[in-house]
């Protein structure tokens, strides 16, 4: 009984072996080409025969030298950048958790603690916070954007029952411009998506 099963597997084994042999033959006979930009063939490639070209040893270029690391202004910028990232990271993590986790359902009001943090760290820095609050502030809720139904965003719910969305990224940009005026534009350019104002 075992013999017929063994014979059934032989053609499949042969097919796999043929594919392996073809693949290995293509790899060995393919022209020499560096696998990354940092690798380049050694200078004696032109003098070797075509059969030896496939075994040319690749060398790695010298690693790039970053002269800017020694520049004190660049070092100051990197230190300030790190400080700014540490400053805004907690609120970014909170907002992303609110928007992208199952912590809040669509249309649900934020907890008191989350609402206080969002109002203090974000909404009060929005360039048009007075317009967003309008007739009076009732709460913050998370829901789907009316135009972009796949996006969840934060909304200010007003005392008259109306609600309007606000961009947490605009709030963060305004906060950074206010707190770090000399480094703000560079930081925003390097760390925020374009087009979200």
PDB file of N, CA and C in Angstrom, residues 88-104 118 122 142 152 154 168-169 172 191-193:
ATOM      1  N   UNK A  88       4.707  66.838  23.131  1.00  0.00           N
ATOM      2  CA  UNK A  88       3.417  66.583  22.488  1.00  0.00           C
ATOM      3  C   UNK A  88       3.053  65.101  22.393  1.00  0.00           C
ATOM      4  N   UNK A  89       3.982  64.225  22.654  1.00  0.00           N
ATOM      5  CA  UNK A  89       3.714  62.794  22.503  1.00  0.00           C
ATOM      6  C   UNK A  89       2.534  62.291  23.340  1.00  0.00           C
ATOM      7  N   UNK A  90       2.398  62.660  24.611  1.00  0.00           N
ATOM      8  CA  UNK A  90       1.271  62.123  25.393  1.00  0.00           C
ATOM      9  C   UNK A  90      -0.100  62.487  24.813  1.00  0.00           C
ATOM     10  N   UNK A  91      -0.270  63.713  24.354  1.00  0.00           N
ATOM     11  CA  UNK A  91      -1.578  64.105  23.823  1.00  0.00           C
ATOM     12  C   UNK A  91      -1.827  63.440  22.470  1.00  0.00           C
ATOM     13  N   UNK A  92      -0.787  63.279  21.660  1.00  0.00           N
ATOM     14  CA  UNK A  92      -0.958  62.585  20.374  1.00  0.00           C
ATOM     15  C   UNK A  92      -1.370  61.138  20.612  1.00  0.00           C
ATOM     16  N   UNK A  93      -0.729  60.477  21.552  1.00  0.00           N
ATOM     17  CA  UNK A  93      -1.086  59.089  21.860  1.00  0.00           C
ATOM     18  C   UNK A  93      -2.514  58.984  22.370  1.00  0.00           C
ATOM     19  N   UNK A  94      -2.930  59.933  23.211  1.00  0.00           N
ATOM     20  CA  UNK A  94      -4.296  59.917  23.721  1.00  0.00           C
ATOM     21  C   UNK A  94      -5.309  60.098  22.588  1.00  0.00           C
ATOM     22  N   UNK A  95      -5.082  61.079  21.722  1.00  0.00           N
ATOM     23  CA  UNK A  95      -6.022  61.335  20.632  1.00  0.00           C
ATOM     24  C   UNK A  95      -6.095  60.146  19.677  1.00  0.00           C
ATOM     25  N   UNK A  96      -4.959  59.575  19.355  1.00  0.00           N
ATOM     26  CA  UNK A  96      -4.974  58.413  18.460  1.00  0.00           C
ATOM     27  C   UNK A  96      -5.698  57.234  19.101  1.00  0.00           C
ATOM     28  N   UNK A  97      -5.541  57.069  20.398  1.00  0.00           N
ATOM     29  CA  UNK A  97      -6.272  56.008  21.088  1.00  0.00           C
ATOM     30  C   UNK A  97      -7.768  56.289  21.058  1.00  0.00           C
ATOM     31  N   UNK A  98      -8.159  57.530  21.276  1.00  0.00           N
ATOM     32  CA  UNK A  98      -9.576  57.897  21.239  1.00  0.00           C
ATOM     33  C   UNK A  98     -10.161  57.635  19.855  1.00  0.00           C
ATOM     34  N   UNK A  99      -9.456  58.050  18.825  1.00  0.00           N
ATOM     35  CA  UNK A  99      -9.982  57.965  17.467  1.00  0.00           C
ATOM     36  C   UNK A  99      -9.889  56.570  16.852  1.00  0.00           C
ATOM     37  N   UNK A 100      -8.849  55.826  17.172  1.00  0.00           N
ATOM     38  CA  UNK A 100      -8.581  54.592  16.434  1.00  0.00           C
ATOM     39  C   UNK A 100      -8.762  53.308  17.234  1.00  0.00           C
ATOM     40  N   UNK A 101      -9.229  53.398  18.451  1.00  0.00           N
ATOM     41  CA  UNK A 101      -9.466  52.175  19.219  1.00  0.00           C
ATOM     42  C   UNK A 101     -10.968  52.009  19.432  1.00  0.00           C
ATOM     43  N   UNK A 102     -11.326  50.921  20.054  1.00  0.00           N
ATOM     44  CA  UNK A 102     -12.746  50.690  20.352  1.00  0.00           C
ATOM     45  C   UNK A 102     -13.130  51.284  21.703  1.00  0.00           C
ATOM     46  N   UNK A 103     -12.293  52.149  22.203  1.00  0.00           N
ATOM     47  CA  UNK A 103     -12.545  52.775  23.505  1.00  0.00           C
ATOM     48  C   UNK A 103     -13.826  53.607  23.495  1.00  0.00           C
ATOM     49  N   UNK A 104     -14.090  54.283  22.367  1.00  0.00           N
ATOM     50  CA  UNK A 104     -15.294  55.098  22.223  1.00  0.00           C
ATOM     51  C   UNK A 104     -16.050  54.672  20.974  1.00  0.00           C
ATOM     52  N   UNK A 118      -8.261  66.993  26.454  1.00  0.00           N
ATOM     53  CA  UNK A 118      -8.423  67.447  25.070  1.00  0.00           C
ATOM     54  C   UNK A 118      -8.692  68.947  25.023  1.00  0.00           C
ATOM     55  N   UNK A 122      -5.551  70.736  23.593  1.00  0.00           N
ATOM     56  CA  UNK A 122      -5.802  70.886  22.162  1.00  0.00           C
ATOM     57  C   UNK A 122      -6.737  72.052  21.838  1.00  0.00           C
ATOM     58  N   UNK A 142     -16.618  61.928  19.932  1.00  0.00           N
ATOM     59  CA  UNK A 142     -15.938  61.350  18.776  1.00  0.00           C
ATOM     60  C   UNK A 142     -17.006  60.758  17.861  1.00  0.00           C
ATOM     61  N   UNK A 152     -12.745  59.136  11.559  1.00  0.00           N
ATOM     62  CA  UNK A 152     -13.316  59.557  12.850  1.00  0.00           C
ATOM     63  C   UNK A 152     -12.588  60.808  13.286  1.00  0.00           C
ATOM     64  N   UNK A 154     -12.781  64.430  16.254  1.00  0.00           N
ATOM     65  CA  UNK A 154     -13.311  65.010  17.482  1.00  0.00           C
ATOM     66  C   UNK A 154     -14.284  66.133  17.127  1.00  0.00           C
ATOM     67  N   UNK A 168      -7.270  68.117  15.486  1.00  0.00           N
ATOM     68  CA  UNK A 168      -6.277  68.097  16.568  1.00  0.00           C
ATOM     69  C   UNK A 168      -4.903  68.486  16.042  1.00  0.00           C
ATOM     70  N   UNK A 169      -4.646  68.249  14.745  1.00  0.00           N
ATOM     71  CA  UNK A 169      -3.353  68.639  14.179  1.00  0.00           C
ATOM     72  C   UNK A 169      -3.225  70.162  14.102  1.00  0.00           C
ATOM     73  N   UNK A 172      -2.356  71.276  17.565  1.00  0.00           N
ATOM     74  CA  UNK A 172      -0.953  71.009  17.902  1.00  0.00           C
ATOM     75  C   UNK A 172      -0.015  71.987  17.203  1.00  0.00           C
ATOM     76  N   UNK A 191       7.508  67.042  10.798  1.00  0.00           N
ATOM     77  CA  UNK A 191       6.765  66.047  11.585  1.00  0.00           C
ATOM     78  C   UNK A 191       5.255  65.995  11.332  1.00  0.00           C
ATOM     79  N   UNK A 192       4.726  66.899  10.549  1.00  0.00           N
ATOM     80  CA  UNK A 192       3.294  66.894  10.293  1.00  0.00           C
ATOM     81  C   UNK A 192       3.023  66.670   8.823  1.00  0.00           C
ATOM     82  N   UNK A 193       1.879  66.033   8.550  1.00  0.00           N
ATOM     83  CA  UNK A 193       1.485  65.810   7.171  1.00  0.00           C
ATOM     84  C   UNK A 193       1.244  67.152   6.486  1.00  0.00           C
TER      85      UNK A 193
END
